[in-house]
CSV table of C-alpha atoms in Angstrom, one decimal:
chain,number,residue,atom,x,y,z
A,290,UNK,CA,14.5,-14.4,-68.9
A,291,UNK,CA,11.6,-15.7,-66.8
A,292,UNK,CA,13.5,-14.0,-63.6
A,293,UNK,CA,14.4,-11.1,-64.9
A,294,UNK,CA,11.0,-10.3,-66.6
A,295,UNK,CA,9.5,-11.2,-63.0
A,296,UNK,CA,12.4,-8.4,-61.6
A,297,UNK,CA,11.1,-5.9,-63.8
A,298,UNK,CA,7.5,-6.2,-62.9
A,299,UNK,CA,8.2,-5.6,-59.1
A,300,UNK,CA,10.6,-2.8,-59.8
A,301,UNK,CA,8.1,-1.9,-62.1
A,302,UNK,CA,5.5,-1.9,-59.2
A,303,UNK,CA,7.4,-0.1,-56.5
A,304,UNK,CA,8.2,2.8,-58.8
A,305,UNK,CA,4.3,3.3,-59.6
A,306,UNK,CA,4.0,4.1,-55.8
A,307,UNK,CA,7.5,6.1,-55.4
A,308,UNK,CA,7.1,8.3,-58.9
A,309,UNK,CA,3.8,10.0,-57.2
A,310,UNK,CA,7.0,12.4,-55.5
A,311,UNK,CA,9.3,12.9,-58.4
A,312,UNK,CA,8.9,16.1,-59.7
A,313,UNK,CA,8.3,17.5,-55.8
A,314,UNK,CA,11.3,19.6,-53.8
A,315,UNK,CA,11.4,18.1,-50.1
A,316,UNK,CA,10.1,20.6,-47.7
A,317,UNK,CA,12.8,23.0,-47.1
A,318,UNK,CA,13.3,26.7,-46.4
A,319,UNK,CA,16.8,27.0,-47.2
A,320,UNK,CA,16.2,30.4,-46.7
A,321,UNK,CA,15.3,30.2,-43.0
A,322,UNK,CA,19.0,28.2,-42.6
A,323,UNK,CA,21.4,31.0,-43.9
A,324,UNK,CA,19.5,33.6,-41.7
A,325,UNK,CA,19.8,31.5,-38.9
A,326,UNK,CA,23.4,30.5,-39.3
A,327,UNK,CA,24.8,34.0,-40.1
A,328,UNK,CA,22.8,34.9,-36.8
A,329,UNK,CA,24.7,32.6,-34.8
A,330,UNK,CA,28.1,33.6,-36.1
A,331,UNK,CA,27.3,37.3,-35.4
A,332,UNK,CA,25.2,37.4,-32.0
A,333,UNK,CA,26.0,34.6,-28.9
A,334,UNK,CA,22.1,34.8,-28.1
A,335,UNK,CA,21.2,33.1,-30.8
A,336,UNK,CA,23.8,30.6,-30.2
A,337,UNK,CA,22.2,29.8,-26.7
A,338,UNK,CA,18.5,30.1,-27.9
A,339,UNK,CA,18.9,27.4,-30.3
A,340,UNK,CA,21.8,25.0,-30.0
A,341,UNK,CA,19.4,22.6,-28.4
A,342,UNK,CA,16.9,23.3,-30.6
A,343,UNK,CA,18.2,22.0,-33.6
A,344,UNK,CA,20.9,19.4,-35.0
A,345,UNK,CA,22.9,19.1,-38.1
A,346,UNK,CA,20.5,16.9,-39.2
A,347,UNK,CA,17.5,19.6,-39.6
A,348,UNK,CA,19.4,21.3,-42.7
A,349,UNK,CA,18.9,20.7,-45.9
A,350,UNK,CA,22.2,22.1,-47.3
A,351,UNK,CA,25.3,19.5,-46.6
A,352,UNK,CA,27.1,22.7,-46.2
A,353,UNK,CA,24.7,24.2,-44.0
A,354,UNK,CA,24.9,20.7,-41.9
A,355,UNK,CA,29.5,20.8,-41.8
A,356,UNK,CA,28.6,24.9,-40.5
A,357,UNK,CA,26.1,23.7,-37.8
A,358,UNK,CA,28.7,20.7,-36.9
A,359,UNK,CA,31.5,23.4,-36.5
A,360,UNK,CA,29.5,25.9,-34.1
A,361,UNK,CA,28.2,22.9,-31.9
A,362,UNK,CA,31.4,22.0,-31.6
A,363,UNK,CA,33.0,25.4,-30.6
A,364,UNK,CA,29.5,25.9,-27.6
A,365,UNK,CA,30.8,21.6,-26.4
A,366,UNK,CA,33.8,23.3,-25.9
A,367,UNK,CA,32.9,26.7,-24.5
A,368,UNK,CA,34.6,28.6,-26.9
A,369,UNK,CA,33.3,31.9,-28.6
A,370,UNK,CA,31.4,31.6,-32.0
A,371,UNK,CA,31.7,33.7,-34.5
A,372,UNK,CA,32.8,34.2,-38.7
A,373,UNK,CA,36.7,33.2,-37.9
A,374,UNK,CA,36.7,30.4,-35.3
A,375,UNK,CA,33.4,29.2,-36.8
A,376,UNK,CA,36.3,29.1,-40.4
A,377,UNK,CA,39.0,28.0,-38.3
A,378,UNK,CA,37.2,25.1,-37.1
A,379,UNK,CA,35.7,24.0,-40.4
A,380,UNK,CA,39.0,23.8,-41.7
A,381,UNK,CA,40.6,22.0,-38.6
A,382,UNK,CA,37.4,19.5,-39.7
A,383,UNK,CA,38.7,19.7,-43.4
A,384,UNK,CA,35.3,21.3,-44.4
A,385,UNK,CA,35.6,24.3,-45.4
A,386,UNK,CA,36.0,23.8,-49.0
A,387,UNK,CA,32.8,21.9,-49.0
A,388,UNK,CA,30.6,24.1,-46.8
A,389,UNK,CA,31.1,26.5,-49.2
A,390,UNK,CA,34.3,28.5,-48.3
A,391,UNK,CA,35.1,31.6,-46.2
A,392,UNK,CA,33.4,33.5,-49.2
A,393,UNK,CA,30.5,31.7,-48.5
A,394,UNK,CA,30.4,32.4,-44.1
A,395,UNK,CA,30.7,36.1,-45.2
A,396,UNK,CA,27.7,36.3,-47.2
A,397,UNK,CA,26.1,34.4,-44.4
A,398,UNK,CA,26.3,36.9,-41.9
A,399,UNK,CA,25.0,39.9,-44.3
A,400,UNK,CA,22.5,38.7,-44.8
A,401,UNK,CA,21.4,39.2,-40.9
A,402,UNK,CA,21.7,42.1,-39.0
A,403,UNK,CA,20.9,40.4,-35.3
A,404,UNK,CA,19.2,37.1,-33.9
A,405,UNK,CA,16.2,38.6,-33.5
A,406,UNK,CA,13.0,35.7,-34.0
A,407,UNK,CA,15.7,33.2,-34.5
A,408,UNK,CA,13.7,30.6,-32.7
A,409,UNK,CA,11.2,30.7,-34.2
A,410,UNK,CA,13.0,30.7,-37.4
A,411,UNK,CA,14.8,27.6,-36.3
A,412,UNK,CA,10.8,26.2,-35.6
A,413,UNK,CA,9.9,26.0,-39.2
A,414,UNK,CA,13.2,24.0,-40.1
A,415,UNK,CA,12.8,21.7,-37.2
A,416,UNK,CA,9.5,21.5,-39.3
A,417,UNK,CA,10.2,20.7,-42.5
A,418,UNK,CA,13.0,18.6,-41.6
A,419,UNK,CA,9.7,16.1,-39.7
A,420,UNK,CA,8.0,16.8,-43.3
A,421,UNK,CA,11.0,15.4,-45.0
A,422,UNK,CA,11.5,12.4,-42.3
A,423,UNK,CA,7.7,11.8,-42.8
A,424,UNK,CA,8.4,11.3,-46.5
A,425,UNK,CA,11.0,8.7,-46.5
A,426,UNK,CA,9.5,6.8,-43.5
A,427,UNK,CA,6.3,6.6,-46.2
A,428,UNK,CA,8.5,5.2,-48.4
A,429,UNK,CA,10.3,2.8,-46.9
A,430,UNK,CA,7.2,1.9,-45.0
A,431,UNK,CA,5.5,2.1,-49.0
A,432,UNK,CA,8.7,-0.4,-50.1
A,433,UNK,CA,7.9,-3.0,-47.1
A,434,UNK,CA,4.3,-3.3,-48.0
A,435,UNK,CA,5.0,-4.3,-51.2
A,436,UNK,CA,7.7,-7.4,-50.1
A,437,UNK,CA,5.5,-9.9,-49.4
A,438,UNK,CA,7.6,-11.6,-47.1
A,439,UNK,CA,7.5,-9.1,-44.4
A,440,UNK,CA,5.1,-10.2,-41.5
A,441,UNK,CA,2.8,-7.2,-41.1
A,442,UNK,CA,3.2,-7.1,-37.4
A,443,UNK,CA,6.4,-6.2,-37.5
A,444,UNK,CA,5.4,-3.5,-40.0
A,445,UNK,CA,3.6,-2.2,-37.6
A,446,UNK,CA,6.5,-2.5,-35.0
A,447,UNK,CA,8.8,-0.9,-37.3
A,448,UNK,CA,6.6,1.9,-38.8
A,449,UNK,CA,5.9,2.9,-35.0
A,450,UNK,CA,9.0,3.0,-34.1
A,451,UNK,CA,9.8,5.4,-36.7
A,452,UNK,CA,7.4,7.4,-36.0
A,453,UNK,CA,8.4,7.0,-32.4
A,454,UNK,CA,12.2,7.8,-33.8
A,455,UNK,CA,11.4,11.4,-35.2
A,456,UNK,CA,8.7,12.5,-32.5
A,457,UNK,CA,11.2,11.5,-29.8
A,458,UNK,CA,14.2,13.1,-31.1
A,459,UNK,CA,12.7,16.8,-32.5
A,460,UNK,CA,9.8,17.4,-30.3
A,461,UNK,CA,11.5,19.1,-27.4
A,462,UNK,CA,9.5,21.1,-24.5
A,463,UNK,CA,10.3,24.2,-23.5
A,464,UNK,CA,10.6,25.4,-19.8
A,465,UNK,CA,7.9,26.3,-17.7
A,466,UNK,CA,7.1,29.4,-16.0
A,467,UNK,CA,6.7,29.5,-12.1
A,468,UNK,CA,3.5,30.6,-12.5
A,469,UNK,CA,2.4,28.2,-14.6
A,470,UNK,CA,3.8,25.4,-12.2
A,471,UNK,CA,2.0,26.7,-9.3
A,472,UNK,CA,-1.1,26.8,-11.4
A,473,UNK,CA,-0.6,23.6,-12.1
A,474,UNK,CA,0.2,22.4,-8.3
A,475,UNK,CA,-2.7,24.0,-6.7
A,476,UNK,CA,-5.0,22.3,-9.4
A,477,UNK,CA,-2.8,18.9,-8.4
A,478,UNK,CA,-3.8,19.6,-4.5
A,479,UNK,CA,-7.6,20.9,-5.0
A,480,UNK,CA,-8.0,17.3,-6.8
A,481,UNK,CA,-5.6,15.4,-4.1
A,482,UNK,CA,-8.1,16.6,-1.7
A,483,UNK,CA,-11.4,15.6,-3.6
A,484,UNK,CA,-9.7,12.2,-4.2
A,485,UNK,CA,-9.2,11.6,0.4
A,486,UNK,CA,-5.7,12.4,0.4
A,487,UNK,CA,-4.5,9.9,-3.0
A,488,UNK,CA,-2.9,11.8,-6.1
A,489,UNK,CA,-2.1,8.3,-7.5
A,490,UNK,CA,-3.0,5.2,-8.4
A,491,UNK,CA,-3.8,3.2,-5.0
A,492,UNK,CA,-2.5,0.1,-4.3
A,493,UNK,CA,-5.2,-1.8,-2.5
A,494,UNK,CA,-3.2,-1.9,0.6
A,495,UNK,CA,-4.2,0.9,3.0
A,496,UNK,CA,-0.4,1.0,5.1
A,497,UNK,CA,1.0,1.1,1.9
A,498,UNK,CA,-1.0,3.9,-0.6
A,499,UNK,CA,-0.7,5.8,2.9
A,500,UNK,CA,3.0,6.2,2.7
A,501,UNK,CA,2.9,6.4,-1.1
A,502,UNK,CA,-0.3,8.3,-1.9
A,503,UNK,CA,-0.5,6.4,-4.2
A,504,UNK,CA,1.6,5.0,-7.3
A,505,UNK,CA,2.5,8.7,-8.7
A,506,UNK,CA,2.0,9.8,-12.3
A,507,UNK,CA,5.9,9.7,-14.6
A,508,UNK,CA,7.1,7.5,-11.4
A,509,UNK,CA,8.9,4.1,-12.1
A,510,UNK,CA,8.3,1.6,-9.1
A,511,UNK,CA,10.9,-1.4,-8.5
A,512,UNK,CA,9.7,-3.8,-7.0
A,513,UNK,CA,12.2,-6.4,-6.5
A,514,UNK,CA,13.0,-10.3,-4.5
A,515,UNK,CA,14.2,-13.4,-4.9
A,516,UNK,CA,12.2,-16.4,-6.3
A,517,UNK,CA,9.7,-17.9,-4.0
A,518,UNK,CA,8.7,-14.4,-2.8
A,519,UNK,CA,5.4,-13.6,-4.4
A,520,UNK,CA,6.7,-10.2,-6.8
A,521,UNK,CA,4.3,-11.6,-9.3
A,522,UNK,CA,1.3,-12.7,-6.7
A,523,UNK,CA,2.0,-8.9,-5.4
A,524,UNK,CA,1.8,-7.2,-8.8
A,525,UNK,CA,-1.1,-9.2,-9.7
A,526,UNK,CA,-3.4,-8.8,-6.6
A,527,UNK,CA,-2.3,-5.2,-7.0
A,528,UNK,CA,-3.5,-5.1,-10.8
A,529,UNK,CA,-7.0,-6.5,-9.4
A,530,UNK,CA,-7.6,-4.0,-6.7
A,531,UNK,CA,-7.1,-1.1,-9.8
A,532,UNK,CA,-8.7,-2.5,-12.3
A,533,UNK,CA,-11.5,-4.8,-10.7
A,534,UNK,CA,-12.4,-2.2,-7.4
A,535,UNK,CA,-11.7,1.2,-8.9
A,536,UNK,CA,-12.2,0.2,-13.0
A,537,UNK,CA,-8.5,2.0,-13.7
A,538,UNK,CA,-6.4,0.6,-17.4
A,539,UNK,CA,-4.1,-1.3,-16.7
A,540,UNK,CA,-1.1,-3.3,-18.9
A,541,UNK,CA,0.4,-6.0,-17.3
A,542,UNK,CA,3.7,-7.4,-19.2
A,543,UNK,CA,4.3,-10.5,-18.9
A,544,UNK,CA,8.1,-12.2,-19.4
A,545,UNK,CA,7.7,-15.5,-17.5
A,546,UNK,CA,4.9,-16.3,-17.5
A,547,UNK,CA,1.7,-16.9,-20.3
A,548,UNK,CA,-1.1,-14.8,-20.4
A,549,UNK,CA,-4.0,-17.9,-19.5
A,550,UNK,CA,-1.6,-18.7,-16.4
A,551,UNK,CA,-2.0,-15.3,-15.7
A,552,UNK,CA,-5.5,-14.7,-15.4
A,553,UNK,CA,-6.1,-18.1,-13.7
A,554,UNK,CA,-4.5,-17.4,-10.6
A,555,UNK,CA,-6.4,-14.3,-11.1
A,556,UNK,CA,-9.4,-16.3,-10.9
A,557,UNK,CA,-8.2,-18.7,-7.8
A,558,UNK,CA,-7.7,-15.4,-5.8
A,559,UNK,CA,-11.0,-13.9,-6.8
A,560,UNK,CA,-13.1,-17.2,-6.7
A,561,UNK,CA,-10.7,-19.0,-3.4
A,562,UNK,CA,-10.2,-22.4,-5.2
A,563,UNK,CA,-7.5,-23.5,-5.4
A,564,UNK,CA,-5.1,-23.6,-8.5
A,565,UNK,CA,-4.6,-27.4,-8.1
A,566,UNK,CA,-9.1,-27.3,-8.6
A,567,UNK,CA,-8.7,-25.3,-11.1
A,568,UNK,CA,-5.6,-26.8,-13.4
A,569,UNK,CA,-7.4,-30.5,-12.6
A,570,UNK,CA,-11.3,-29.0,-13.4
A,571,UNK,CA,-12.0,-31.1,-10.4
A,572,UNK,CA,-14.5,-28.7,-9.0
A,573,UNK,CA,-18.1,-29.1,-7.4
A,574,UNK,CA,-21.5,-28.2,-8.5
A,575,UNK,CA,-21.6,-25.7,-6.3
A,576,UNK,CA,-17.6,-24.6,-7.1
A,577,UNK,CA,-19.0,-24.1,-10.7
A,578,UNK,CA,-21.5,-22.0,-10.0
A,579,UNK,CA,-19.2,-20.2,-7.3
A,580,UNK,CA,-16.6,-19.9,-10.5
A,581,UNK,CA,-18.8,-18.1,-12.9
A,582,UNK,CA,-20.7,-15.7,-10.1
A,583,UNK,CA,-17.6,-14.5,-8.9
A,584,UNK,CA,-15.7,-14.4,-12.1
A,585,UNK,CA,-18.0,-12.0,-13.7
A,586,UNK,CA,-16.4,-8.3,-11.7
A,587,UNK,CA,-12.9,-9.6,-13.6
A,588,UNK,CA,-14.2,-10.2,-16.8
A,589,UNK,CA,-15.2,-6.6,-17.2
A,590,UNK,CA,-12.1,-5.0,-15.8
A,591,UNK,CA,-10.1,-2.8,-17.6
A,592,UNK,CA,-6.7,-5.6,-17.3
A,593,UNK,CA,-4.7,-5.3,-20.3
A,594,UNK,CA,-2.2,-8.7,-20.8
A,595,UNK,CA,0.6,-9.4,-22.8
A,596,UNK,CA,3.3,-12.1,-23.0
A,597,UNK,CA,5.6,-11.3,-25.5
A,598,UNK,CA,8.4,-13.3,-24.6
A,599,UNK,CA,12.5,-11.7,-24.5
A,600,UNK,CA,10.5,-8.2,-24.8
A,601,UNK,CA,13.1,-5.6,-25.9
A,602,UNK,CA,12.2,-2.1,-24.1
A,603,UNK,CA,11.3,-0.3,-28.0
A,604,UNK,CA,8.4,-3.0,-28.3
A,605,UNK,CA,7.5,-2.1,-25.0
A,606,UNK,CA,7.7,1.7,-25.4
A,607,UNK,CA,5.2,1.2,-29.0
A,608,UNK,CA,2.9,-1.6,-27.2
A,609,UNK,CA,2.4,0.4,-24.4
A,610,UNK,CA,1.6,4.6,-26.2
A,611,UNK,CA,-0.6,2.0,-28.7
A,612,UNK,CA,-2.7,1.3,-25.3
A,613,UNK,CA,-2.0,4.8,-23.5
A,614,UNK,CA,-4.0,6.4,-26.8
A,615,UNK,CA,-6.9,3.7,-27.6
A,616,UNK,CA,-7.7,2.4,-23.9
A,617,UNK,CA,-6.5,5.1,-21.7
A,618,UNK,CA,-4.3,2.9,-19.3
A,619,UNK,CA,-3.4,5.0,-16.1
A,620,UNK,CA,-0.3,2.0,-15.0
A,621,UNK,CA,2.3,-0.1,-16.6
A,622,UNK,CA,3.4,-3.3,-14.4
A,623,UNK,CA,6.5,-5.3,-16.2
A,624,UNK,CA,7.3,-9.1,-15.2
A,625,UNK,CA,9.8,-8.9,-15.0
A,626,UNK,CA,13.0,-6.8,-15.9
A,627,UNK,CA,15.7,-9.0,-16.0
A,628,UNK,CA,13.8,-11.1,-18.9
A,629,UNK,CA,13.9,-7.8,-20.9
A,630,UNK,CA,15.9,-6.6,-23.7
A,631,UNK,CA,17.6,-3.2,-24.8
A,632,UNK,CA,16.9,-4.2,-28.9
A,633,UNK,CA,18.7,-4.5,-31.6
A,634,UNK,CA,21.2,-1.3,-31.5
A,635,UNK,CA,22.3,-2.4,-27.8
A,636,UNK,CA,23.9,-6.0,-28.3
A,637,UNK,CA,27.3,-4.7,-28.5
A,638,UNK,CA,27.0,-4.5,-24.7
A,639,UNK,CA,27.5,-6.2,-21.3
A,640,UNK,CA,24.6,-6.9,-19.5
A,641,UNK,CA,24.9,-5.3,-17.2
A,642,UNK,CA,25.1,-1.4,-19.5
A,643,UNK,CA,21.6,-3.3,-21.3
A,644,UNK,CA,19.7,-3.1,-17.7
A,645,UNK,CA,21.0,0.4,-17.3
A,646,UNK,CA,19.6,1.1,-20.7
A,647,UNK,CA,16.4,-0.5,-19.6
A,648,UNK,CA,15.8,1.2,-16.7
A,649,UNK,CA,16.8,4.2,-18.2
A,650,UNK,CA,13.7,4.0,-21.3
A,651,UNK,CA,11.1,2.5,-18.6
A,652,UNK,CA,12.2,6.1,-16.3
A,653,UNK,CA,11.5,7.8,-19.8
A,654,UNK,CA,8.2,6.2,-20.5
A,655,UNK,CA,7.2,6.8,-17.3
A,656,UNK,CA,7.6,10.4,-17.6
A,657,UNK,CA,6.4,10.7,-21.2
A,658,UNK,CA,2.5,9.2,-20.9
A,659,UNK,CA,2.8,9.9,-17.0
A,660,UNK,CA,2.1,6.9,-15.9
A,661,UNK,CA,3.5,5.5,-13.1
A,662,UNK,CA,5.1,1.9,-14.1
A,663,UNK,CA,6.2,-1.1,-12.1
A,664,UNK,CA,9.0,-3.3,-12.7
A,665,UNK,CA,9.7,-6.4,-10.7
A,666,UNK,CA,13.2,-7.3,-10.6
A,667,UNK,CA,15.8,-9.5,-9.0
A,668,UNK,CA,18.1,-10.0,-6.6
A,669,UNK,CA,21.5,-11.5,-6.7
A,670,UNK,CA,22.1,-14.9,-4.2
A,671,UNK,CA,23.6,-12.6,-1.9
A,672,UNK,CA,20.9,-12.5,0.7
A,673,UNK,CA,20.9,-16.7,0.9
A,674,UNK,CA,24.2,-16.7,1.7
A,675,UNK,CA,23.7,-13.9,4.2
A,676,UNK,CA,22.7,-15.2,7.6
A,677,UNK,CA,20.5,-13.8,10.1
A,678,UNK,CA,16.4,-12.5,8.7
A,679,UNK,CA,18.1,-12.8,5.2
A,680,UNK,CA,16.4,-8.9,4.5
A,681,UNK,CA,17.1,-7.9,1.8
A,682,UNK,CA,19.2,-5.0,0.9
A,683,UNK,CA,19.7,-2.4,-2.2
A,684,UNK,CA,23.2,-3.7,-2.7
A,685,UNK,CA,21.0,-6.6,-3.6
A,686,UNK,CA,19.8,-5.6,-6.7
A,687,UNK,CA,21.3,-7.4,-9.7
A,688,UNK,CA,23.1,-6.7,-12.1
A,689,UNK,CA,22.9,-2.9,-12.4
A,690,UNK,CA,23.3,0.1,-9.8
A,691,UNK,CA,21.3,2.0,-12.2
A,692,UNK,CA,18.3,-0.1,-11.4
A,693,UNK,CA,18.2,2.0,-8.0
A,694,UNK,CA,19.4,5.0,-9.5
A,695,UNK,CA,16.8,5.3,-12.0
A,696,UNK,CA,14.1,4.4,-10.1
A,697,UNK,CA,11.9,7.3,-7.7
A,698,UNK,CA,11.2,3.8,-5.6
A,699,UNK,CA,12.9,0.9,-4.7
A,700,UNK,CA,10.4,-1.9,-2.3
A,701,UNK,CA,11.8,-5.8,-1.8
A,702,UNK,CA,9.4,-9.0,-0.8
A,703,UNK,CA,10.8,-10.7,2.1
A,704,UNK,CA,8.7,-14.0,3.2
A,705,UNK,CA,10.5,-14.7,6.2
A,706,UNK,CA,9.3,-18.2,6.3
A,707,UNK,CA,10.4,-19.5,2.9
A,708,UNK,CA,13.6,-19.4,5.1
A,709,UNK,CA,11.5,-21.2,8.0
A,710,UNK,CA,11.8,-18.4,10.8
A,711,UNK,CA,9.1,-19.1,12.4
A,712,UNK,CA,8.7,-15.7,14.2
A,713,UNK,CA,9.3,-12.1,13.4
A,714,UNK,CA,13.1,-10.2,14.6
A,715,UNK,CA,10.6,-7.9,16.1
A,716,UNK,CA,9.7,-6.9,20.4
A,717,UNK,CA,6.7,-9.3,20.5
A,718,UNK,CA,8.0,-12.3,18.4
A,719,UNK,CA,5.2,-12.5,16.4
A,720,UNK,CA,4.5,-15.7,14.3
A,721,UNK,CA,5.3,-15.2,10.6
A,722,UNK,CA,3.2,-17.7,9.0
A,723,UNK,CA,0.7,-16.5,6.4
A,724,UNK,CA,2.7,-13.0,6.4
A,725,UNK,CA,5.3,-11.2,3.9
A,726,UNK,CA,6.9,-7.6,4.4
A,727,UNK,CA,6.6,-5.1,1.7
A,728,UNK,CA,9.7,-3.2,2.1
A,729,UNK,CA,10.2,-0.1,0.9
A,730,UNK,CA,13.9,0.9,0.8
A,731,UNK,CA,14.0,4.2,-1.2
A,732,UNK,CA,11.1,6.7,-1.6
A,733,UNK,CA,12.2,9.9,-3.2
A,734,UNK,CA,9.4,11.6,-2.6
A,735,UNK,CA,8.9,9.9,0.8
A,736,UNK,CA,9.4,8.5,4.1
A,737,UNK,CA,10.7,4.5,4.1
A,738,UNK,CA,9.0,1.9,5.9
A,739,UNK,CA,8.8,-1.6,6.5
A,740,UNK,CA,5.1,-2.8,5.5
A,741,UNK,CA,3.5,-6.3,6.7
A,742,UNK,CA,0.9,-7.9,4.3
A,743,UNK,CA,-1.2,-11.2,4.7
A,744,UNK,CA,-0.4,-13.7,2.5
A,745,UNK,CA,-2.5,-16.6,0.9
A,746,UNK,CA,-0.4,-19.2,-0.6
A,747,UNK,CA,-3.0,-21.2,-2.0
A,748,UNK,CA,-4.5,-18.8,-3.8
A,749,UNK,CA,-1.8,-16.8,-4.6
A,750,UNK,CA,-2.8,-13.0,-2.7
A,751,UNK,CA,-1.5,-10.3,-1.1
A,752,UNK,CA,-4.4,-8.8,1.4
A,753,UNK,CA,-4.3,-6.4,4.4
A,754,UNK,CA,-2.8,-7.6,7.3
A,755,UNK,CA,-5.4,-7.1,9.7
A,756,UNK,CA,-3.8,-4.6,12.8
A,757,UNK,CA,-5.4,-3.8,16.2
A,758,UNK,CA,-3.8,-1.2,18.4
A,759,UNK,CA,-5.1,-2.5,21.6
A,760,UNK,CA,-6.8,-5.7,22.6
A,761,UNK,CA,-10.3,-4.5,22.7
A,762,UNK,CA,-10.2,-4.0,19.2
A,763,UNK,CA,-9.4,-7.4,19.0
A,764,UNK,CA,-11.5,-8.2,21.0
A,765,UNK,CA,-14.5,-6.1,19.5
A,766,UNK,CA,-13.3,-7.5,16.0
A,767,UNK,CA,-14.1,-11.2,17.5
A,768,UNK,CA,-17.5,-10.4,18.6
A,769,UNK,CA,-19.2,-8.4,16.1
A,770,UNK,CA,-21.4,-10.7,15.4
A,771,UNK,CA,-21.5,-12.3,18.8
A,772,UNK,CA,-25.1,-11.9,21.0
A,773,UNK,CA,-23.1,-10.1,23.4
A,774,UNK,CA,-20.5,-7.3,22.5
A,775,UNK,CA,-19.2,-6.9,26.2
A,776,UNK,CA,-17.4,-10.2,27.0
A,777,UNK,CA,-13.6,-9.4,28.2
A,778,UNK,CA,-13.1,-13.1,27.8
A,779,UNK,CA,-9.5,-12.7,25.8
A,780,UNK,CA,-8.3,-15.5,23.3
A,781,UNK,CA,-4.4,-16.6,23.6
A,782,UNK,CA,-4.0,-17.1,19.8
A,783,UNK,CA,-3.1,-15.1,17.5
A,784,UNK,CA,-5.8,-13.1,15.0
A,785,UNK,CA,-5.6,-15.7,12.0
A,786,UNK,CA,-6.4,-18.2,14.7
A,787,UNK,CA,-9.5,-16.5,16.6
A,788,UNK,CA,-11.1,-16.3,13.3
A,789,UNK,CA,-10.0,-20.0,12.3
A,790,UNK,CA,-11.8,-21.1,8.3
A,791,UNK,CA,-13.6,-17.9,8.5
A,792,UNK,CA,-10.5,-15.7,7.6
A,793,UNK,CA,-10.7,-18.0,4.5
A,794,UNK,CA,-13.8,-18.8,4.0
A,795,UNK,CA,-15.4,-17.5,0.5
A,796,UNK,CA,-17.5,-15.3,1.6
A,797,UNK,CA,-15.5,-13.5,4.3
A,798,UNK,CA,-12.1,-12.9,2.1
A,799,UNK,CA,-10.1,-9.6,2.9
A,800,UNK,CA,-10.6,-8.0,-0.4
A,801,UNK,CA,-7.1,-7.8,-1.9
């Protein structure tokens, strides 16, 4: 008896909220639905104008849904759309009677004489559908909110995801004229000239920025490499350059490392204190002072780190949208792609299909928010088994060729020192110690290049590699603080050896 009373009370409470809508008709425009369907059956132009705006679900009446489905099938098969063909298609689908029969189809064609203003009418029908969808979603959220077993953060994500589905499925952009696009392009070119040639977000690496003009809005950038190459270190270095030096908001999604581990690595690279010292806490008094002073810039940086494990592409999209609206993020980084999931609706497919879905959605996210999305990716073991320099190739991308297809830039991180290769395979046979190569293997809007960077393993960071076009530049760098700048005694050592400990000195670190 007690259980019955509890159940009755529970139903009564829910009913109180939902009863607010009782006695009200859902938003609808059945008269416009009739006009639109009639116009589509008498004028081919009407079909062409709205076939990509509407779908069967937006119609309020079930019979109108069946009629639009028949029209859509005829359009897909490149068959003529008129009163007779639609009737024939409905018969084939065994839905003619449910749609109202031939008499109702004739009535629809008699309600309108042309397809004039059909797009305007279709937009109104779509608006009414969105209103109905919002009412339905709101009722579902109310129901779930009364359930004490529901996690409130899951409820928020569910609500946001359902609203996002309504937006994605129904609000579509129309084409723009060449005049409008030319005006936009001219404005963008003017902005670039004011930013010294960078049209995107600067990576902080001079040669990379020169090749890419910065990371471009709406681009998907893949950075791939084998374990141990320094993928996370490189993206953290870039995140630091963007957030600390340029004060540009960055979102970093880490599926592999915790947020505290990541920030500890950033502290290490920022202060020049090794990760081992920070892990043990065995710091001298001056090192504590150094730590407190040098992390102040990092503390103020607009860097947002999310370490949710097994993040689904849908959750990522929801979180990124929230960060974009609340904090105006201009760059998204993901470490790394293979640890993501496609979400509940994609569980039936194989892993390759899942990765394809993820990469496709990452590109869609970049376009939607108009920000560059940088995603790290693993490479297959084919690199290890290959002889020679073991420099990665596009074919080494793991699990899916869709990654290469969807990405605007595909780059690789390569450190020959990891494979015990002591010299670069160039004419000078320069040493590989403390160096890495950033290989741009695909660039949809620019050139390709292999760019060498400085790698400081003990600090877990990358920096610009000092390069000298002539011995005189090298000598002037050595003697910039010397009393005799005209000395011509050339050392036989490399720049790193010549600078000695000064290159790793806390006060003279190359900014990365």
